[in-house]
Amino acid sequence: MANANNQRDGFSSSFGVFAATLGSAVGLGNIWRFPYEVGNSGGAGFLLVYILATLFVGLPLMIAEISIGRTANTDPIGVYKKLAPRSLWWIIGAFGLVSVLLIISFYSDVIGWVFAYIAKSVRGHLLTQDKAVLEGSFTQLITNPSSSLAWQWGVLLLVGIILSFGVSKGIEAVTKKLMPVLFLLLCVVAATSLSMPGAMEGVKFLFVPDMAKIDRSVILTALGLAFFKLSLGVGSITIYGSYFRRDQNIPKTAFTIMLADLAVSLLAGLAIFPAVFALGFSPDKGPALLFQTIPAVFFKMPMGHALMVVFFVLTAMAAIGALLSLVEVPISVMHERLNLSRISATWVSIVFLILFGSLSALSFSTLGHITLIQGKNIFDSFDFVSSKVLMPTAGLLTSLFVGLRWGKAAFIRANSNEGSLNNASLLNIIFWVLAVITPILIAIIMYFGLVSK
Ligand code: PHE
């Protein structure tokens, strides 16, 4: 808080704002999670519910978080202390901080697996379609305590190095280079997958809905994915919002990011499902889909070896961009609330995250006997609590904050750049969606997904 705001680091160009925020949204959520949740929940019906959740919950909340961040111009807990002094709204930020720690714990573990898979695929170890070999290779990686820890710690150290360069020279510089490459590479892989004989089955699976497969838990899963995908309810978008330029058009940027993120998920789906169906694999492999099915798919593709390496490299790039925005949350809180220098805040966070993250990495081996929620191990419990409980709750509170405390006039002022954008009637609609529809939807979905049986 004591930092002079005029010296605060931030994104330097409009494209930088876009690349960094899209970099937060695009990640394992698109390439690992989206395909396996679509696969588990029966395809296009889930996609439809997910898109509705994104439009009526995700997008309005993204606009809310960015504008709260930019207006208060500080860390995700400080923003609420500044906009609503002497109240308890800062608890939204504290909730976010807890989710961030849980997410980083399992997210960095999965990125570790992706890096291990880059190494495996370069060495040609995955060039087979023998399911037993591929399953064995994956199981061996995640159940080996030392290798899973080593990969995870390496990932966190890498992120620490990038973040110690700061916002414009670290986050912005890296994501600006990564995002366009990622998009191009994904198009190449999707085009190859689509050109396989029998690919249409996968396209149908992704785009022709079967409503019979939709139940309460599927709807809660879709809502959780909408939060996870757009990095909402944790403070990542709020802190990035505080780095936004004053002349950036927030609703337009959020809308473009939502569309681009959806495009990346669909591209990932088009890279995976056509090939999965063309080769007779099953789409409901869960979190292992990316690691066990994809190599077999590439094995059968023309230029498969090279494309497999490319695919895992691009997954790693996307995931690192998202992890930057997660780790930025504790860093900014320590830097701006506790007045630690940026460098100390970075390395204190990384050391803590290495320790806390190890709980997830070890939950398939040394700590495998520990179950926390509904018989789930540590990794799955962290994932469940963050996506299905904490993020939606923080989202619900944020929408109430905007509706009840911050108010329509302040919301419109912030999102119209003090009236210079001439978008008041659009903002009026967004405000009412945010203040009424968003919280009601979240409350109903959480109630039926978690409480009522
Ligand atoms: N949006 C990221 C993804 O889809 C995950 C994420 C969640 C990033 C929360 C930041 C905050 O992979």
Short mmCIF file of C-alpha atoms and ligand atoms in Angstrom, two decimals:
data_model
loop_
_atom_site.label_atom_id
_atom_site.label_comp_id
_atom_site.label_asym_id
_atom_site.label_seq_id
_atom_site.Cartn_x
_atom_site.Cartn_y
_atom_site.Cartn_z
CA MET A 1 0.00 0.00 0.00
CA ALA A 2 2.84 2.35 0.75
CA ASN A 3 4.15 1.97 -2.78
CA ALA A 4 3.66 5.16 -4.66
CA ASN A 5 1.04 4.26 -7.24
CA ASN A 6 2.64 6.28 -9.97
CA GLN A 7 5.64 3.98 -9.81
CA ARG A 8 3.57 0.85 -9.97
CA ASP A 9 4.60 -1.55 -12.72
CA GLY A 10 1.89 -2.40 -15.28
CA PHE A 11 1.27 -3.61 -18.82
CA SER A 12 2.81 -1.25 -21.34
CA SER A 13 0.70 -1.69 -24.48
CA SER A 14 -2.78 -2.67 -25.44
CA PHE A 15 -1.53 -5.88 -27.05
CA GLY A 16 0.44 -6.57 -23.88
CA VAL A 17 -2.72 -6.29 -21.79
CA PHE A 18 -4.47 -8.67 -24.14
CA ALA A 19 -1.64 -11.21 -24.34
CA ALA A 20 -1.03 -11.32 -20.59
CA THR A 21 -4.71 -11.67 -19.70
CA LEU A 22 -5.32 -14.23 -22.42
CA GLY A 23 -2.16 -15.91 -21.14
CA SER A 24 -3.83 -16.24 -17.76
CA ALA A 25 -7.02 -17.66 -19.22
CA VAL A 26 -5.43 -20.08 -21.66
CA GLY A 27 -3.68 -22.97 -19.99
CA LEU A 28 -4.11 -26.53 -18.85
CA GLY A 29 -7.78 -25.65 -18.57
CA ASN A 30 -8.09 -25.65 -22.37
CA ILE A 31 -5.77 -28.45 -23.35
CA TRP A 32 -5.92 -30.86 -20.44
CA ARG A 33 -9.12 -30.16 -18.54
CA PHE A 34 -11.62 -29.00 -21.19
CA PRO A 35 -11.18 -32.11 -23.37
CA TYR A 36 -11.35 -34.57 -20.49
CA GLU A 37 -14.40 -32.92 -18.93
CA VAL A 38 -16.14 -32.82 -22.29
CA GLY A 39 -15.14 -36.46 -22.72
CA ASN A 40 -16.35 -37.50 -19.25
CA SER A 41 -19.59 -35.57 -19.44
CA GLY A 42 -20.67 -36.86 -22.80
CA GLY A 43 -19.62 -34.23 -25.31
CA ALA A 44 -21.54 -31.36 -26.87
CA GLY A 45 -24.30 -31.10 -24.22
CA PHE A 46 -21.65 -30.23 -21.67
CA LEU A 47 -20.11 -27.77 -24.11
CA LEU A 48 -23.43 -25.99 -24.42
CA VAL A 49 -23.90 -25.64 -20.65
CA TYR A 50 -20.30 -24.49 -20.33
CA ILE A 51 -20.83 -21.77 -22.94
CA LEU A 52 -23.97 -20.55 -21.15
CA ALA A 53 -22.09 -20.46 -17.83
CA THR A 54 -19.31 -18.51 -19.53
CA LEU A 55 -21.72 -15.95 -20.98
CA PHE A 56 -23.92 -15.34 -17.95
CA VAL A 57 -21.44 -15.90 -15.14
CA GLY A 58 -17.88 -15.86 -16.46
CA LEU A 59 -17.95 -12.84 -18.74
CA PRO A 60 -19.77 -10.44 -16.38
CA LEU A 61 -17.49 -11.47 -13.53
CA MET A 62 -14.42 -11.00 -15.64
CA ILE A 63 -15.52 -7.45 -16.42
CA ALA A 64 -16.23 -6.90 -12.71
CA GLU A 65 -12.85 -8.19 -11.55
CA ILE A 66 -10.85 -6.23 -14.13
CA SER A 67 -12.66 -3.00 -13.34
CA ILE A 68 -12.39 -3.46 -9.58
CA GLY A 69 -8.66 -4.09 -9.98
CA ARG A 70 -8.06 -1.14 -12.25
CA THR A 71 -10.08 1.27 -10.16
CA ALA A 72 -8.43 0.41 -6.85
CA ASN A 73 -5.03 -0.19 -8.44
CA THR A 74 -3.63 -2.52 -5.82
CA ASP A 75 -3.47 -6.20 -4.76
CA PRO A 76 -6.57 -8.48 -4.71
CA ILE A 77 -7.16 -8.07 -0.97
CA GLY A 78 -6.28 -4.38 -0.91
CA VAL A 79 -8.77 -3.57 -3.67
CA TYR A 80 -11.71 -4.36 -1.39
CA LYS A 81 -10.18 -2.51 1.56
CA LYS A 82 -9.83 0.49 -0.68
CA LEU A 83 -13.24 0.40 -2.36
CA ALA A 84 -15.14 -0.63 0.78
CA PRO A 85 -13.18 0.53 3.82
CA ARG A 86 -14.22 -0.71 7.27
CA SER A 87 -16.17 -3.67 5.95
CA LEU A 88 -15.60 -7.37 5.48
CA TRP A 89 -15.65 -7.46 1.66
CA TRP A 90 -11.87 -8.04 1.66
CA ILE A 91 -12.76 -11.62 2.57
CA ILE A 92 -13.37 -12.14 -1.18
CA GLY A 93 -9.66 -11.52 -1.70
CA ALA A 94 -8.72 -13.81 1.16
CA PHE A 95 -10.90 -16.58 -0.30
CA GLY A 96 -9.11 -16.07 -3.57
CA LEU A 97 -5.74 -16.38 -1.94
CA VAL A 98 -6.70 -19.75 -0.47
CA SER A 99 -7.95 -21.01 -3.87
CA VAL A 100 -4.79 -19.79 -5.54
CA LEU A 101 -2.64 -21.85 -3.20
CA LEU A 102 -4.74 -24.97 -3.75
CA ILE A 103 -4.76 -24.50 -7.53
CA ILE A 104 -1.03 -23.83 -7.78
CA SER A 105 -0.38 -26.97 -5.78
CA PHE A 106 -2.01 -29.31 -8.31
CA TYR A 107 -1.54 -27.12 -11.38
CA SER A 108 2.24 -26.98 -11.03
CA ASP A 109 2.25 -30.75 -10.55
CA VAL A 110 0.44 -31.28 -13.86
CA ILE A 111 2.76 -28.81 -15.63
CA GLY A 112 5.60 -30.91 -14.25
CA TRP A 113 4.06 -33.95 -15.97
CA VAL A 114 3.83 -31.98 -19.21
CA PHE A 115 7.52 -31.10 -19.03
CA ALA A 116 8.35 -34.72 -18.30
CA TYR A 117 6.32 -35.63 -21.38
CA ILE A 118 8.28 -33.20 -23.52
CA ALA A 119 11.42 -35.05 -22.47
CA LYS A 120 9.80 -38.45 -23.03
CA SER A 121 8.48 -37.51 -26.43
CA VAL A 122 11.78 -36.01 -27.59
CA ARG A 123 13.50 -39.26 -26.69
CA GLY A 124 10.87 -41.20 -28.61
CA HIS A 125 9.68 -43.09 -25.52
CA LEU A 126 6.06 -42.50 -26.33
CA LEU A 127 6.12 -43.75 -29.88
CA THR A 128 3.72 -46.61 -29.40
CA GLN A 129 0.02 -47.26 -29.37
CA ASP A 130 0.25 -50.02 -26.84
CA LYS A 131 -2.19 -48.90 -24.14
CA ALA A 132 -0.39 -50.85 -21.42
CA VAL A 133 2.94 -49.18 -22.21
CA LEU A 134 1.40 -45.70 -22.25
CA GLU A 135 -0.50 -46.30 -19.04
CA GLY A 136 2.60 -47.71 -17.39
CA SER A 137 4.67 -44.73 -18.45
CA PHE A 138 2.16 -42.26 -16.99
CA THR A 139 1.64 -44.19 -13.77
CA GLN A 140 5.37 -44.55 -13.28
CA LEU A 141 5.84 -40.80 -13.61
CA ILE A 142 3.16 -39.73 -11.19
CA THR A 143 3.84 -42.40 -8.60
CA ASN A 144 7.57 -41.76 -8.47
CA PRO A 145 8.01 -39.21 -5.66
CA SER A 146 11.40 -37.90 -6.68
CA SER A 147 10.74 -37.41 -10.37
CA SER A 148 7.34 -35.80 -9.87
CA LEU A 149 8.78 -33.46 -7.25
CA ALA A 150 11.79 -32.59 -9.38
CA TRP A 151 9.64 -31.63 -12.39
CA GLN A 152 7.23 -29.64 -10.25
CA TRP A 153 9.95 -27.73 -8.43
CA GLY A 154 11.67 -26.99 -11.74
CA VAL A 155 8.43 -25.47 -13.06
CA LEU A 156 7.99 -23.29 -9.98
CA LEU A 157 11.60 -22.09 -10.14
CA LEU A 158 11.18 -21.18 -13.81
CA VAL A 159 8.06 -19.18 -13.00
CA GLY A 160 9.90 -17.51 -10.11
CA ILE A 161 12.63 -16.37 -12.49
CA ILE A 162 10.16 -14.90 -14.98
CA LEU A 163 8.17 -13.16 -12.25
CA SER A 164 11.23 -11.66 -10.64
CA PHE A 165 11.57 -9.55 -13.80
CA GLY A 166 8.28 -7.88 -12.88
CA VAL A 167 5.05 -7.19 -14.72
CA SER A 168 6.03 -5.51 -17.98
CA LYS A 169 9.47 -7.08 -18.43
CA GLY A 170 8.45 -10.48 -17.06
CA ILE A 171 4.80 -11.41 -17.52
CA GLU A 172 4.07 -9.19 -20.51
CA ALA A 173 7.29 -9.88 -22.39
CA VAL A 174 6.88 -13.65 -22.12
CA THR A 175 3.16 -13.94 -22.87
CA LYS A 176 3.39 -11.61 -25.88
CA LYS A 177 5.73 -14.11 -27.54
CA LEU A 178 3.96 -17.26 -26.39
CA MET A 179 0.37 -16.55 -27.33
CA PRO A 180 0.68 -16.18 -31.12
CA VAL A 181 2.95 -19.23 -31.41
CA LEU A 182 0.57 -21.28 -29.34
CA PHE A 183 -2.35 -20.42 -31.56
CA LEU A 184 -0.48 -21.33 -34.74
CA LEU A 185 0.79 -24.64 -33.41
CA LEU A 186 -2.63 -25.65 -32.18
CA CYS A 187 -4.09 -24.98 -35.64
CA VAL A 188 -1.50 -27.29 -37.20
CA VAL A 189 -2.28 -30.13 -34.79
CA ALA A 190 -6.05 -29.68 -35.16
CA ALA A 191 -5.79 -29.68 -38.95
CA THR A 192 -3.81 -32.93 -38.86
CA SER A 193 -6.28 -34.57 -36.52
CA LEU A 194 -9.22 -33.47 -38.67
CA SER A 195 -7.66 -34.91 -41.79
CA MET A 196 -7.69 -38.48 -40.43
CA PRO A 197 -10.26 -40.91 -41.85
CA GLY A 198 -13.16 -41.23 -39.40
CA ALA A 199 -12.50 -37.84 -37.84
CA MET A 200 -16.11 -36.73 -38.25
CA GLU A 201 -17.23 -38.88 -35.31
CA GLY A 202 -15.09 -36.73 -33.01
CA VAL A 203 -16.45 -33.55 -34.51
CA LYS A 204 -19.99 -34.79 -33.91
CA PHE A 205 -19.14 -35.74 -30.35
CA LEU A 206 -17.95 -32.19 -29.74
CA PHE A 207 -20.74 -30.33 -31.54
CA VAL A 208 -23.96 -32.38 -31.56
CA PRO A 209 -25.49 -32.19 -28.05
CA ASP A 210 -27.10 -35.11 -26.25
CA MET A 211 -29.12 -33.42 -23.52
CA ALA A 212 -29.85 -36.71 -21.75
CA LYS A 213 -26.34 -36.71 -20.38
CA ILE A 214 -26.76 -33.46 -18.50
CA ASP A 215 -27.47 -33.66 -14.78
CA ARG A 216 -26.82 -31.48 -11.72
CA SER A 217 -23.27 -32.55 -11.22
CA VAL A 218 -22.48 -31.96 -14.90
CA ILE A 219 -23.88 -28.43 -14.59
CA LEU A 220 -21.75 -27.74 -11.50
CA THR A 221 -18.73 -29.10 -13.34
CA ALA A 222 -19.44 -26.76 -16.26
CA LEU A 223 -19.74 -23.80 -13.90
CA GLY A 224 -16.48 -24.77 -12.18
CA LEU A 225 -14.80 -25.00 -15.58
CA ALA A 226 -16.10 -21.56 -16.57
CA PHE A 227 -14.48 -20.09 -13.44
CA PHE A 228 -11.28 -22.03 -13.85
CA LYS A 229 -10.99 -21.21 -17.54
CA LEU A 230 -11.32 -17.45 -17.16
CA SER A 231 -9.17 -17.45 -13.99
CA LEU A 232 -12.04 -16.01 -11.95
CA GLY A 233 -12.71 -15.87 -8.23
CA VAL A 234 -9.07 -16.15 -7.22
CA GLY A 235 -7.64 -12.66 -7.67
CA SER A 236 -5.58 -13.32 -10.83
CA ILE A 237 -7.84 -11.24 -13.04
CA THR A 238 -8.22 -8.58 -10.35
CA ILE A 239 -4.48 -8.11 -10.05
CA TYR A 240 -4.05 -8.15 -13.84
CA GLY A 241 -6.88 -5.61 -14.02
CA SER A 242 -4.81 -3.36 -11.78
CA TYR A 243 -2.03 -3.51 -14.40
CA PHE A 244 -4.45 -2.55 -17.22
CA ARG A 245 -3.92 0.72 -19.00
CA ARG A 246 -6.38 3.47 -18.14
CA ASP A 247 -7.53 3.80 -21.75
CA GLN A 248 -8.16 0.07 -22.25
CA ASN A 249 -11.78 -0.76 -23.12
CA ILE A 250 -12.54 -3.32 -20.40
CA PRO A 251 -15.81 -4.89 -21.63
CA LYS A 252 -14.44 -5.23 -25.14
CA THR A 253 -11.16 -6.72 -23.96
CA ALA A 254 -12.96 -9.20 -21.68
CA PHE A 255 -15.28 -10.24 -24.50
CA THR A 256 -12.40 -10.75 -26.92
CA ILE A 257 -10.49 -12.77 -24.35
CA MET A 258 -13.50 -14.95 -23.64
CA LEU A 259 -13.92 -15.66 -27.36
CA ALA A 260 -10.22 -16.31 -27.93
CA ASP A 261 -10.11 -18.62 -24.93
CA LEU A 262 -13.13 -20.54 -26.18
CA ALA A 263 -11.50 -20.77 -29.59
CA VAL A 264 -8.39 -22.31 -28.04
CA SER A 265 -10.50 -24.86 -26.12
CA LEU A 266 -12.39 -25.79 -29.28
CA LEU A 267 -9.13 -26.08 -31.20
CA ALA A 268 -7.79 -28.36 -28.47
CA GLY A 269 -11.01 -30.38 -28.71
CA LEU A 270 -10.58 -30.56 -32.49
CA ALA A 271 -6.99 -31.64 -32.04
CA ILE A 272 -7.99 -34.43 -29.68
CA PHE A 273 -11.48 -35.87 -30.35
CA PRO A 274 -11.36 -36.49 -34.11
CA ALA A 275 -8.16 -38.43 -33.65
CA VAL A 276 -9.46 -40.25 -30.56
CA PHE A 277 -12.50 -41.46 -32.51
CA ALA A 278 -10.61 -42.11 -35.71
CA LEU A 279 -8.32 -44.46 -33.81
CA GLY A 280 -10.97 -46.14 -31.70
CA PHE A 281 -9.90 -44.80 -28.31
CA SER A 282 -12.44 -43.86 -25.69
CA PRO A 283 -12.94 -40.16 -24.89
CA ASP A 284 -13.72 -40.64 -21.18
CA LYS A 285 -10.24 -41.32 -19.87
CA GLY A 286 -10.42 -38.46 -17.34
CA PRO A 287 -7.30 -36.49 -16.38
CA ALA A 288 -5.14 -39.12 -18.07
CA LEU A 289 -6.67 -38.41 -21.52
CA LEU A 290 -3.93 -35.99 -22.48
CA PHE A 291 -1.13 -38.22 -21.29
CA GLN A 292 -2.29 -41.69 -22.28
CA THR A 293 -4.40 -41.19 -25.35
CA ILE A 294 -2.67 -38.32 -27.07
CA PRO A 295 0.68 -40.08 -27.59
CA ALA A 296 -1.11 -43.02 -29.22
CA VAL A 297 -2.97 -40.61 -31.43
CA PHE A 298 0.23 -38.95 -32.54
CA PHE A 299 1.89 -42.29 -33.12
CA LYS A 300 -0.64 -42.92 -35.86
CA MET A 301 -0.45 -39.48 -37.40
CA PRO A 302 1.74 -38.44 -40.27
CA MET A 303 4.77 -36.61 -38.79
CA GLY A 304 3.53 -37.82 -35.42
CA HIS A 305 6.82 -37.73 -33.54
CA ALA A 306 7.53 -34.09 -34.32
CA LEU A 307 3.92 -33.08 -33.74
CA MET A 308 3.85 -34.82 -30.38
CA VAL A 309 6.84 -32.82 -29.20
CA VAL A 310 5.23 -29.66 -30.54
CA PHE A 311 1.98 -30.47 -28.79
CA PHE A 312 3.53 -30.95 -25.37
CA VAL A 313 5.71 -27.87 -25.80
CA LEU A 314 2.69 -25.75 -26.59
CA THR A 315 0.77 -27.20 -23.65
CA ALA A 316 3.68 -26.27 -21.38
CA MET A 317 3.80 -22.75 -22.79
CA ALA A 318 0.10 -22.21 -22.28
CA ALA A 319 0.27 -23.56 -18.75
CA ILE A 320 3.22 -21.39 -17.76
CA GLY A 321 1.33 -18.27 -18.86
CA ALA A 322 -1.55 -19.26 -16.57
CA LEU A 323 0.72 -20.18 -13.68
CA LEU A 324 2.33 -16.72 -13.87
CA SER A 325 -1.04 -15.15 -13.09
CA LEU A 326 -1.67 -17.54 -10.23
CA VAL A 327 1.68 -16.94 -8.55
CA GLU A 328 1.31 -13.18 -9.11
CA VAL A 329 -1.51 -13.20 -6.52
CA PRO A 330 0.54 -14.08 -3.41
CA ILE A 331 3.45 -12.00 -4.74
CA SER A 332 1.31 -8.89 -5.12
CA VAL A 333 -0.30 -9.39 -1.72
CA MET A 334 3.09 -9.66 -0.04
CA HIS A 335 4.56 -6.83 -2.08
CA GLU A 336 1.71 -4.36 -1.68
CA ARG A 337 0.13 -5.34 1.66
CA LEU A 338 3.23 -6.38 3.55
CA ASN A 339 5.64 -4.03 1.81
CA LEU A 340 8.17 -6.70 0.86
CA SER A 341 10.29 -5.89 -2.18
CA ARG A 342 9.06 -7.54 -5.39
CA ILE A 343 12.08 -9.86 -5.47
CA SER A 344 11.70 -11.01 -1.86
CA ALA A 345 7.94 -11.44 -2.29
CA THR A 346 8.60 -13.57 -5.37
CA TRP A 347 11.07 -15.91 -3.75
CA VAL A 348 9.22 -16.22 -0.44
CA SER A 349 6.15 -17.21 -2.46
CA ILE A 350 8.07 -19.71 -4.57
CA VAL A 351 9.65 -21.42 -1.58
CA PHE A 352 6.29 -21.69 0.14
CA LEU A 353 4.64 -22.96 -3.04
CA ILE A 354 7.31 -25.59 -3.52
CA LEU A 355 6.53 -26.94 -0.07
CA PHE A 356 2.78 -26.68 -0.40
CA GLY A 357 2.80 -27.93 -3.99
CA SER A 358 4.67 -31.05 -2.93
CA LEU A 359 1.52 -32.19 -1.12
CA SER A 360 -0.21 -32.61 -4.48
CA ALA A 361 2.77 -34.14 -6.23
CA LEU A 362 3.14 -36.70 -3.45
CA SER A 363 -0.55 -37.56 -3.33
CA PHE A 364 -0.05 -40.32 -5.89
CA SER A 365 2.78 -41.89 -3.90
CA THR A 366 4.08 -41.15 -0.39
CA LEU A 367 0.90 -39.33 0.70
CA GLY A 368 -1.42 -41.54 -1.33
CA HIS A 369 -3.16 -42.92 1.75
CA ILE A 370 -4.41 -39.48 2.80
CA THR A 371 -7.96 -38.66 1.72
CA LEU A 372 -9.56 -35.32 2.45
CA ILE A 373 -12.96 -34.94 0.83
CA GLN A 374 -15.37 -37.67 -0.27
CA GLY A 375 -12.54 -40.19 -0.39
CA LYS A 376 -10.48 -38.04 -2.75
CA ASN A 377 -6.71 -37.78 -2.41
CA ILE A 378 -5.01 -34.43 -1.76
CA PHE A 379 -4.62 -33.55 -5.45
CA ASP A 380 -8.27 -34.23 -6.29
CA SER A 381 -9.52 -32.58 -3.10
CA PHE A 382 -7.63 -29.36 -3.85
CA ASP A 383 -9.07 -29.39 -7.35
CA PHE A 384 -12.61 -30.08 -6.12
CA VAL A 385 -12.62 -27.45 -3.36
CA SER A 386 -11.14 -24.72 -5.55
CA SER A 387 -13.27 -25.18 -8.68
CA LYS A 388 -16.54 -26.32 -7.19
CA VAL A 389 -16.67 -24.48 -3.88
CA LEU A 390 -14.24 -21.59 -3.42
CA MET A 391 -14.17 -20.04 -6.90
CA PRO A 392 -17.96 -19.99 -7.35
CA THR A 393 -18.41 -18.66 -3.81
CA ALA A 394 -15.92 -15.87 -4.42
CA GLY A 395 -17.71 -15.17 -7.72
CA LEU A 396 -21.05 -14.99 -5.96
CA LEU A 397 -19.64 -12.57 -3.39
CA THR A 398 -17.99 -10.45 -6.08
CA SER A 399 -21.26 -10.05 -7.96
CA LEU A 400 -22.98 -9.10 -4.69
CA PHE A 401 -20.17 -6.65 -3.97
CA VAL A 402 -20.72 -4.92 -7.29
CA GLY A 403 -24.51 -4.94 -6.96
CA LEU A 404 -24.83 -3.97 -3.32
CA ARG A 405 -21.76 -2.05 -2.37
CA TRP A 406 -19.81 -0.66 -5.29
CA GLY A 407 -23.00 0.21 -7.14
CA LYS A 408 -24.10 0.93 -10.67
CA ALA A 409 -22.71 4.44 -10.99
CA ALA A 410 -19.18 3.42 -9.97
CA PHE A 411 -19.33 0.29 -12.17
CA ILE A 412 -20.36 2.33 -15.18
CA ARG A 413 -17.79 5.03 -14.51
CA ALA A 414 -14.99 2.45 -14.28
CA ASN A 415 -16.01 0.55 -17.41
CA SER A 416 -16.71 3.57 -19.57
CA ASN A 417 -13.29 5.07 -18.76
CA GLU A 418 -14.98 7.92 -16.89
CA GLY A 419 -17.62 8.37 -19.58
CA SER A 420 -15.26 8.65 -22.53
CA LEU A 421 -16.36 5.36 -24.15
CA ASN A 422 -20.01 6.10 -24.64
CA ASN A 423 -21.12 2.57 -23.75
CA ALA A 424 -23.46 3.35 -20.85
CA SER A 425 -26.48 1.43 -22.14
CA LEU A 426 -24.42 -1.73 -22.68
CA LEU A 427 -22.93 -1.33 -19.21
CA ASN A 428 -26.38 -0.92 -17.78
CA ILE A 429 -27.33 -4.37 -19.10
CA ILE A 430 -24.06 -5.93 -17.92
CA PHE A 431 -24.58 -4.43 -14.48
CA TRP A 432 -28.04 -5.97 -14.08
CA VAL A 433 -26.89 -9.35 -15.33
CA LEU A 434 -24.02 -9.18 -12.87
CA ALA A 435 -26.07 -7.96 -9.94
CA VAL A 436 -29.07 -10.25 -10.39
CA ILE A 437 -28.68 -13.12 -12.85
CA THR A 438 -25.08 -14.09 -12.07
CA PRO A 439 -25.50 -14.54 -8.29
CA ILE A 440 -28.82 -16.35 -8.66
CA LEU A 441 -27.37 -18.78 -11.19
CA ILE A 442 -24.30 -19.48 -9.06
CA ALA A 443 -26.40 -20.00 -5.95
CA ILE A 444 -28.83 -22.37 -7.67
CA ILE A 445 -26.12 -24.40 -9.36
CA MET A 446 -24.08 -24.70 -6.17
CA TYR A 447 -27.13 -25.64 -4.14
CA PHE A 448 -28.25 -28.39 -6.49
CA GLY A 449 -24.71 -29.55 -7.24
CA LEU A 450 -23.44 -29.73 -3.67
CA VAL A 451 -26.20 -29.60 -1.09
CA SER A 452 -29.51 -31.04 -2.24
CA LYS A 453 -29.43 -34.72 -3.14
N1 PHE B 1 -7.29 -20.24 -16.58
C1 PHE B 1 -6.28 -21.19 -16.35
C2 PHE B 1 -6.47 -22.40 -17.25
O1 PHE B 1 -7.46 -22.55 -17.87
C3 PHE B 1 -6.20 -21.66 -14.93
C4 PHE B 1 -6.19 -20.56 -13.92
C5 PHE B 1 -7.12 -20.57 -12.90
C6 PHE B 1 -5.27 -19.52 -14.00
C7 PHE B 1 -7.16 -19.54 -11.98
C8 PHE B 1 -5.29 -18.50 -13.08
C9 PHE B 1 -6.25 -18.51 -12.08
O2 PHE B 1 -5.64 -23.24 -17.34
#
